[in-house]
Amino acid sequence: MAAPTERPDGRGGVGGPLPDDTLPLRLPTPLAPAPVPPGGEQHPSPPPAETEPEPKGSASRVGRSSALMAAGTMVSRITGFLRTLVMAAAIGVGTLNDSYQVANTLPTMIFMLVSGGALNAVFVPQLVRAMKNDEDGGEAYANRLLTLVAVLLAGATTVCVLAAPLLVRMMSPDIADDPARMALTVTFARYCLPVMFFMGVHVVLGQILNARSRFGAMMWTPVLNNVVTIATFAAFIWAFGGFTASGVSARTITPEGIRLLGLGTFLGLTVQALAMLPYLRDAGVRLRPRFDFRGHGLGKAAKLAKWTLLFVLANQAGLTVVTQLATKAGAAAERSGHTGAGITAYNFALQIWQMPQAIITVSVMTAVLPRIARAAHENDNAAVRDDLSYGLRTSAVAIVPCAFAFLALGVPMAGLLYAGSGAEGARGIGHALMAFGLGLIPFSAQYVVLRGFYAYEDTRTPFYNTVVVAFVNAAASGVCFALLPAQWAVTGMAASYGLGFAVGIAVAWRRLRKRLGGDLDGRRILRTYLRLGAAAAPAALAAGVLATALLRMLGSGALPSLAALLAGTVVLFGVFLLLARLFRTPELDAMLGMVRGRLGR
């Protein structure tokens, strides 16, 4: 897959980046994955459509599409990351930001429950087939789908805005028990919830373009959303001062400040959705409302969404539990004098932690997915196994050292990036990032393994797997909340996230091995991971000791964190490369050879 798509509002975090499968798999079109929220993937991948012979020149077109998608997603990731930095500098990472995070989670959560999963897993393949089979190139079907989604989401948005207090209470009883925070969060929610309508419009318009092999708009328009949001929080800093100077809180933020942040959030999604219109006009798509829904396949398609709906429900249940616990822990920690221990720290650490998966694993799988789909279509289990093995082993070369790097260097990394939120807030994000650390390995591996089920058009098994991941994550998070001090509860929840995927990959592995006749190239894959882990562990230990010593010597802040991070990174990757070469890891040699070839050496 070329590039990860953002969640519908172009953002990441526990509120839910959309998973990687927002594009229909119509060979040889690459999918575009994105990282996932606490319960696992938010909805299953759409099953592959019928394979077709690749026309002459399709490889070059796919390459260009993949490059465009990768570039758009990379810029979107970077601007999305910058957005969190400006946000932390404006309102910190304490309970004020927690209130904003809860409000900003609601529209994505409800959108996914109402229509998001069905749009991506069921209606998009139907849209592709309509474009192929209908005399008008699927234009009427697309207009019916857009009209249906607009009507559905307009009604849902109206109800949700009116019910904002109930929704906030559901997401965080702790916030609901504090009148000042409750009033603030409900106000934020009423600015954020209307963007749910524009999420649906953006997704449908994007999929209409994707079905016509025009991928740029879906990848690049989230950048506009991030730019508007960055400008909004920068304006807040200009008007009210940065967080370290203003100390703004849920009780001291002014109505003008609330209005500025709320309107900026709403405007970002609106711009993102409306920016699709010129692309549609260029593609020759004429938009007009169509209410003749009966007899055109929409009802039949909706019935197919059963597993998708259950998939989303399971994920959102896990999301709700984590959000409730994290906001409660953050408020308790702040009352005892510790900031940066709530849902904001969790979200910001999660966004950093997800980036290697979104860039590395997705890039590796871009070339492999079409081959897997074709092999599954031809019932060539051996070819599917070989390609999955390749994806797991090749992505591990970079994923394993990155996971250990987060474990060893999470604190100086967050200390550098989030210095504007204050030393303690940045440290809280760093501790959460360390706890997420090693979970990156099963998180990335499960992404690859689940592609095997999707290749065989099996969405039921990923649903069961998501239930397992969500249950383990929620249960372990509950234990951490109950047993750990408030300032460490979210750190424990971050570790619980990785634990959920570790259990999930074990379950998925057994099921896929059975599906492929009992052989998944397990010994070869395990040998690769063990060699990489044996090289990364001592490297991380040396880097962590050095970085910790430098921070104690130099103190906190951006410059000491930069020095510790640079020194630790050089040591970690230097020792890792040396040991991995000594352990004779062929996948590493192949990757280094490819890099040298690209550099002309």
PDB file of N, CA and C in Angstrom, residues 315-377:
ATOM      1  N   ASN A 315     -14.829  -2.114  18.006  1.00  0.00           N
ATOM      2  CA  ASN A 315     -13.741  -1.154  18.132  1.00  0.00           C
ATOM      3  C   ASN A 315     -14.149   0.051  18.972  1.00  0.00           C
ATOM      4  N   GLN A 316     -15.346   0.583  18.725  1.00  0.00           N
ATOM      5  CA  GLN A 316     -15.777   1.778  19.439  1.00  0.00           C
ATOM      6  C   GLN A 316     -16.019   1.495  20.916  1.00  0.00           C
ATOM      7  N   ALA A 317     -16.403   0.268  21.242  1.00  0.00           N
ATOM      8  CA  ALA A 317     -16.547  -0.092  22.655  1.00  0.00           C
ATOM      9  C   ALA A 317     -15.195   0.011  23.360  1.00  0.00           C
ATOM     10  N   GLY A 318     -14.147  -0.510  22.722  1.00  0.00           N
ATOM     11  CA  GLY A 318     -12.812  -0.385  23.295  1.00  0.00           C
ATOM     12  C   GLY A 318     -12.369   1.059  23.392  1.00  0.00           C
ATOM     13  N   LEU A 319     -12.660   1.840  22.359  1.00  0.00           N
ATOM     14  CA  LEU A 319     -12.311   3.261  22.351  1.00  0.00           C
ATOM     15  C   LEU A 319     -12.982   3.993  23.498  1.00  0.00           C
ATOM     16  N   THR A 320     -14.254   3.713  23.741  1.00  0.00           N
ATOM     17  CA  THR A 320     -14.984   4.395  24.808  1.00  0.00           C
ATOM     18  C   THR A 320     -14.389   4.091  26.168  1.00  0.00           C
ATOM     19  N   VAL A 321     -14.054   2.819  26.401  1.00  0.00           N
ATOM     20  CA  VAL A 321     -13.470   2.432  27.692  1.00  0.00           C
ATOM     21  C   VAL A 321     -12.152   3.159  27.922  1.00  0.00           C
ATOM     22  N   VAL A 322     -11.281   3.149  26.931  1.00  0.00           N
ATOM     23  CA  VAL A 322      -9.970   3.797  27.076  1.00  0.00           C
ATOM     24  C   VAL A 322     -10.138   5.294  27.296  1.00  0.00           C
ATOM     25  N   THR A 323     -11.035   5.931  26.558  1.00  0.00           N
ATOM     26  CA  THR A 323     -11.244   7.367  26.719  1.00  0.00           C
ATOM     27  C   THR A 323     -11.755   7.696  28.114  1.00  0.00           C
ATOM     28  N   GLN A 324     -12.712   6.928  28.616  1.00  0.00           N
ATOM     29  CA  GLN A 324     -13.234   7.160  29.964  1.00  0.00           C
ATOM     30  C   GLN A 324     -12.140   7.041  31.014  1.00  0.00           C
ATOM     31  N   LEU A 325     -11.363   5.980  30.924  1.00  0.00           N
ATOM     32  CA  LEU A 325     -10.325   5.747  31.930  1.00  0.00           C
ATOM     33  C   LEU A 325      -9.219   6.793  31.842  1.00  0.00           C
ATOM     34  N   ALA A 326      -8.807   7.129  30.619  1.00  0.00           N
ATOM     35  CA  ALA A 326      -7.695   8.062  30.450  1.00  0.00           C
ATOM     36  C   ALA A 326      -8.072   9.472  30.907  1.00  0.00           C
ATOM     37  N   THR A 327      -9.283   9.922  30.610  1.00  0.00           N
ATOM     38  CA  THR A 327      -9.677  11.260  31.055  1.00  0.00           C
ATOM     39  C   THR A 327      -9.801  11.317  32.578  1.00  0.00           C
ATOM     40  N   LYS A 328     -10.299  10.252  33.174  1.00  0.00           N
ATOM     41  CA  LYS A 328     -10.416  10.208  34.640  1.00  0.00           C
ATOM     42  C   LYS A 328      -9.032  10.203  35.290  1.00  0.00           C
ATOM     43  N   ALA A 329      -8.122   9.408  34.731  1.00  0.00           N
ATOM     44  CA  ALA A 329      -6.767   9.358  35.270  1.00  0.00           C
ATOM     45  C   ALA A 329      -6.063  10.703  35.112  1.00  0.00           C
ATOM     46  N   GLY A 330      -6.249  11.348  33.944  1.00  0.00           N
ATOM     47  CA  GLY A 330      -5.610  12.636  33.720  1.00  0.00           C
ATOM     48  C   GLY A 330      -6.090  13.698  34.691  1.00  0.00           C
ATOM     49  N   ALA A 331      -7.389  13.719  34.977  1.00  0.00           N
ATOM     50  CA  ALA A 331      -7.929  14.694  35.922  1.00  0.00           C
ATOM     51  C   ALA A 331      -7.406  14.442  37.330  1.00  0.00           C
ATOM     52  N   ALA A 332      -7.356  13.174  37.741  1.00  0.00           N
ATOM     53  CA  ALA A 332      -6.847  12.829  39.072  1.00  0.00           C
ATOM     54  C   ALA A 332      -5.370  13.190  39.198  1.00  0.00           C
ATOM     55  N   ALA A 333      -4.599  12.926  38.151  1.00  0.00           N
ATOM     56  CA  ALA A 333      -3.174  13.253  38.184  1.00  0.00           C
ATOM     57  C   ALA A 333      -2.961  14.759  38.272  1.00  0.00           C
ATOM     58  N   GLU A 334      -3.765  15.521  37.534  1.00  0.00           N
ATOM     59  CA  GLU A 334      -3.606  16.980  37.551  1.00  0.00           C
ATOM     60  C   GLU A 334      -3.972  17.546  38.911  1.00  0.00           C
ATOM     61  N   ARG A 335      -4.959  16.953  39.568  1.00  0.00           N
ATOM     62  CA  ARG A 335      -5.314  17.417  40.919  1.00  0.00           C
ATOM     63  C   ARG A 335      -4.167  17.199  41.900  1.00  0.00           C
ATOM     64  N   SER A 336      -3.343  16.170  41.645  1.00  0.00           N
ATOM     65  CA  SER A 336      -2.208  15.901  42.532  1.00  0.00           C
ATOM     66  C   SER A 336      -0.925  16.563  42.041  1.00  0.00           C
ATOM     67  N   GLY A 337      -1.049  17.433  41.020  1.00  0.00           N
ATOM     68  CA  GLY A 337       0.095  18.212  40.574  1.00  0.00           C
ATOM     69  C   GLY A 337       0.856  17.653  39.402  1.00  0.00           C
ATOM     70  N   HIS A 338       0.318  16.648  38.705  1.00  0.00           N
ATOM     71  CA  HIS A 338       1.007  16.037  37.570  1.00  0.00           C
ATOM     72  C   HIS A 338       0.194  16.289  36.297  1.00  0.00           C
ATOM     73  N   THR A 339       0.796  16.976  35.324  1.00  0.00           N
ATOM     74  CA  THR A 339       0.118  17.206  34.053  1.00  0.00           C
ATOM     75  C   THR A 339       0.646  16.228  33.002  1.00  0.00           C
ATOM     76  N   GLY A 340      -0.087  16.159  31.888  1.00  0.00           N
ATOM     77  CA  GLY A 340       0.356  15.286  30.803  1.00  0.00           C
ATOM     78  C   GLY A 340       0.154  13.818  31.101  1.00  0.00           C
ATOM     79  N   ALA A 341      -0.925  13.475  31.809  1.00  0.00           N
ATOM     80  CA  ALA A 341      -1.160  12.079  32.160  1.00  0.00           C
ATOM     81  C   ALA A 341      -2.569  11.637  31.771  1.00  0.00           C
ATOM     82  N   GLY A 342      -3.156  12.296  30.769  1.00  0.00           N
ATOM     83  CA  GLY A 342      -4.513  11.968  30.363  1.00  0.00           C
ATOM     84  C   GLY A 342      -4.601  11.544  28.908  1.00  0.00           C
ATOM     85  N   ILE A 343      -5.789  11.695  28.347  1.00  0.00           N
ATOM     86  CA  ILE A 343      -6.045  11.212  26.993  1.00  0.00           C
ATOM     87  C   ILE A 343      -5.213  11.974  25.963  1.00  0.00           C
ATOM     88  N   THR A 344      -4.859  13.232  26.235  1.00  0.00           N
ATOM     89  CA  THR A 344      -4.047  13.985  25.285  1.00  0.00           C
ATOM     90  C   THR A 344      -2.652  13.385  25.163  1.00  0.00           C
ATOM     91  N   ALA A 345      -2.033  13.066  26.283  1.00  0.00           N
ATOM     92  CA  ALA A 345      -0.712  12.430  26.246  1.00  0.00           C
ATOM     93  C   ALA A 345      -0.782  11.107  25.499  1.00  0.00           C
ATOM     94  N   TYR A 346      -1.845  10.348  25.739  1.00  0.00           N
ATOM     95  CA  TYR A 346      -2.044   9.068  25.059  1.00  0.00           C
ATOM     96  C   TYR A 346      -2.150   9.280  23.548  1.00  0.00           C
ATOM     97  N   ASN A 347      -2.965  10.238  23.147  1.00  0.00           N
ATOM     98  CA  ASN A 347      -3.173  10.519  21.720  1.00  0.00           C
ATOM     99  C   ASN A 347      -1.900  10.969  21.033  1.00  0.00           C
ATOM    100  N   PHE A 348      -1.196  11.900  21.657  1.00  0.00           N
ATOM    101  CA  PHE A 348      -0.003  12.456  21.020  1.00  0.00           C
ATOM    102  C   PHE A 348       1.099  11.413  20.907  1.00  0.00           C
ATOM    103  N   ALA A 349       1.265  10.594  21.945  1.00  0.00           N
ATOM    104  CA  ALA A 349       2.257   9.516  21.875  1.00  0.00           C
ATOM    105  C   ALA A 349       1.861   8.495  20.819  1.00  0.00           C
ATOM    106  N   LEU A 350       0.579   8.190  20.743  1.00  0.00           N
ATOM    107  CA  LEU A 350       0.090   7.223  19.763  1.00  0.00           C
ATOM    108  C   LEU A 350       0.372   7.687  18.342  1.00  0.00           C
ATOM    109  N   GLN A 351       0.221   8.976  18.097  1.00  0.00           N
ATOM    110  CA  GLN A 351       0.434   9.485  16.746  1.00  0.00           C
ATOM    111  C   GLN A 351       1.895   9.347  16.333  1.00  0.00           C
ATOM    112  N   ILE A 352       2.831   9.628  17.246  1.00  0.00           N
ATOM    113  CA  ILE A 352       4.244   9.436  16.925  1.00  0.00           C
ATOM    114  C   ILE A 352       4.536   7.960  16.685  1.00  0.00           C
ATOM    115  N   TRP A 353       4.032   7.125  17.554  1.00  0.00           N
ATOM    116  CA  TRP A 353       4.314   5.681  17.539  1.00  0.00           C
ATOM    117  C   TRP A 353       3.798   5.009  16.272  1.00  0.00           C
ATOM    118  N   GLN A 354       2.704   5.505  15.732  1.00  0.00           N
ATOM    119  CA  GLN A 354       2.110   4.884  14.558  1.00  0.00           C
ATOM    120  C   GLN A 354       2.858   5.177  13.261  1.00  0.00           C
ATOM    121  N   MET A 355       3.679   6.202  13.254  1.00  0.00           N
ATOM    122  CA  MET A 355       4.262   6.660  11.996  1.00  0.00           C
ATOM    123  C   MET A 355       5.129   5.612  11.296  1.00  0.00           C
ATOM    124  N   PRO A 356       5.992   4.862  11.999  1.00  0.00           N
ATOM    125  CA  PRO A 356       6.773   3.844  11.282  1.00  0.00           C
ATOM    126  C   PRO A 356       5.900   2.806  10.585  1.00  0.00           C
ATOM    127  N   GLN A 357       4.814   2.389  11.257  1.00  0.00           N
ATOM    128  CA  GLN A 357       3.900   1.428  10.624  1.00  0.00           C
ATOM    129  C   GLN A 357       3.271   2.026   9.380  1.00  0.00           C
ATOM    130  N   ALA A 358       2.840   3.283   9.486  1.00  0.00           N
ATOM    131  CA  ALA A 358       2.152   3.921   8.370  1.00  0.00           C
ATOM    132  C   ALA A 358       3.080   4.147   7.185  1.00  0.00           C
ATOM    133  N   ILE A 359       4.347   4.364   7.449  1.00  0.00           N
ATOM    134  CA  ILE A 359       5.287   4.652   6.362  1.00  0.00           C
ATOM    135  C   ILE A 359       5.975   3.377   5.877  1.00  0.00           C
ATOM    136  N   ILE A 360       6.467   2.554   6.803  1.00  0.00           N
ATOM    137  CA  ILE A 360       7.312   1.417   6.432  1.00  0.00           C
ATOM    138  C   ILE A 360       6.485   0.214   6.001  1.00  0.00           C
ATOM    139  N   THR A 361       5.634  -0.283   6.899  1.00  0.00           N
ATOM    140  CA  THR A 361       4.868  -1.493   6.583  1.00  0.00           C
ATOM    141  C   THR A 361       3.954  -1.270   5.392  1.00  0.00           C
ATOM    142  N   VAL A 362       3.336  -0.105   5.359  1.00  0.00           N
ATOM    143  CA  VAL A 362       2.438   0.217   4.256  1.00  0.00           C
ATOM    144  C   VAL A 362       3.193   0.255   2.933  1.00  0.00           C
ATOM    145  N   SER A 363       4.384   0.861   2.942  1.00  0.00           N
ATOM    146  CA  SER A 363       5.171   0.943   1.720  1.00  0.00           C
ATOM    147  C   SER A 363       5.597  -0.438   1.242  1.00  0.00           C
ATOM    148  N   VAL A 364       6.001  -1.284   2.177  1.00  0.00           N
ATOM    149  CA  VAL A 364       6.401  -2.644   1.811  1.00  0.00           C
ATOM    150  C   VAL A 364       5.242  -3.399   1.182  1.00  0.00           C
ATOM    151  N   MET A 365       4.048  -3.229   1.756  1.00  0.00           N
ATOM    152  CA  MET A 365       2.898  -3.995   1.297  1.00  0.00           C
ATOM    153  C   MET A 365       2.285  -3.437   0.016  1.00  0.00           C
ATOM    154  N   THR A 366       2.672  -2.239  -0.400  1.00  0.00           N
ATOM    155  CA  THR A 366       2.109  -1.652  -1.611  1.00  0.00           C
ATOM    156  C   THR A 366       2.301  -2.567  -2.809  1.00  0.00           C
ATOM    157  N   ALA A 367       3.522  -3.047  -2.968  1.00  0.00           N
ATOM    158  CA  ALA A 367       3.814  -3.901  -4.122  1.00  0.00           C
ATOM    159  C   ALA A 367       3.260  -5.304  -3.950  1.00  0.00           C
ATOM    160  N   VAL A 368       3.058  -5.723  -2.706  1.00  0.00           N
ATOM    161  CA  VAL A 368       2.695  -7.114  -2.436  1.00  0.00           C
ATOM    162  C   VAL A 368       1.191  -7.355  -2.533  1.00  0.00           C
ATOM    163  N   LEU A 369       0.384  -6.376  -2.168  1.00  0.00           N
ATOM    164  CA  LEU A 369      -1.062  -6.592  -2.075  1.00  0.00           C
ATOM    165  C   LEU A 369      -1.706  -7.046  -3.374  1.00  0.00           C
ATOM    166  N   PRO A 370      -1.398  -6.429  -4.514  1.00  0.00           N
ATOM    167  CA  PRO A 370      -2.014  -6.935  -5.742  1.00  0.00           C
ATOM    168  C   PRO A 370      -1.658  -8.396  -6.021  1.00  0.00           C
ATOM    169  N   ARG A 371      -0.412  -8.782  -5.731  1.00  0.00           N
ATOM    170  CA  ARG A 371      -0.012 -10.167  -5.952  1.00  0.00           C
ATOM    171  C   ARG A 371      -0.767 -11.106  -5.019  1.00  0.00           C
ATOM    172  N   ILE A 372      -0.947 -10.687  -3.766  1.00  0.00           N
ATOM    173  CA  ILE A 372      -1.687 -11.516  -2.814  1.00  0.00           C
ATOM    174  C   ILE A 372      -3.120 -11.700  -3.275  1.00  0.00           C
ATOM    175  N   ALA A 373      -3.758 -10.623  -3.742  1.00  0.00           N
ATOM    176  CA  ALA A 373      -5.145 -10.707  -4.194  1.00  0.00           C
ATOM    177  C   ALA A 373      -5.276 -11.636  -5.392  1.00  0.00           C
ATOM    178  N   ARG A 374      -4.346 -11.528  -6.334  1.00  0.00           N
ATOM    179  CA  ARG A 374      -4.405 -12.409  -7.505  1.00  0.00           C
ATOM    180  C   ARG A 374      -4.189 -13.865  -7.112  1.00  0.00           C
ATOM    181  N   ALA A 375      -3.212 -14.099  -6.218  1.00  0.00           N
ATOM    182  CA  ALA A 375      -2.932 -15.469  -5.799  1.00  0.00           C
ATOM    183  C   ALA A 375      -4.126 -16.070  -5.062  1.00  0.00           C
ATOM    184  N   ALA A 376      -4.770 -15.283  -4.218  1.00  0.00           N
ATOM    185  CA  ALA A 376      -5.947 -15.783  -3.505  1.00  0.00           C
ATOM    186  C   ALA A 376      -7.078 -16.069  -4.480  1.00  0.00           C
ATOM    187  N   HIS A 377      -7.245 -15.201  -5.475  1.00  0.00           N
ATOM    188  CA  HIS A 377      -8.291 -15.409  -6.477  1.00  0.00           C
ATOM    189  C   HIS A 377      -8.074 -16.717  -7.239  1.00  0.00           C
TER     190      HIS A 377
END
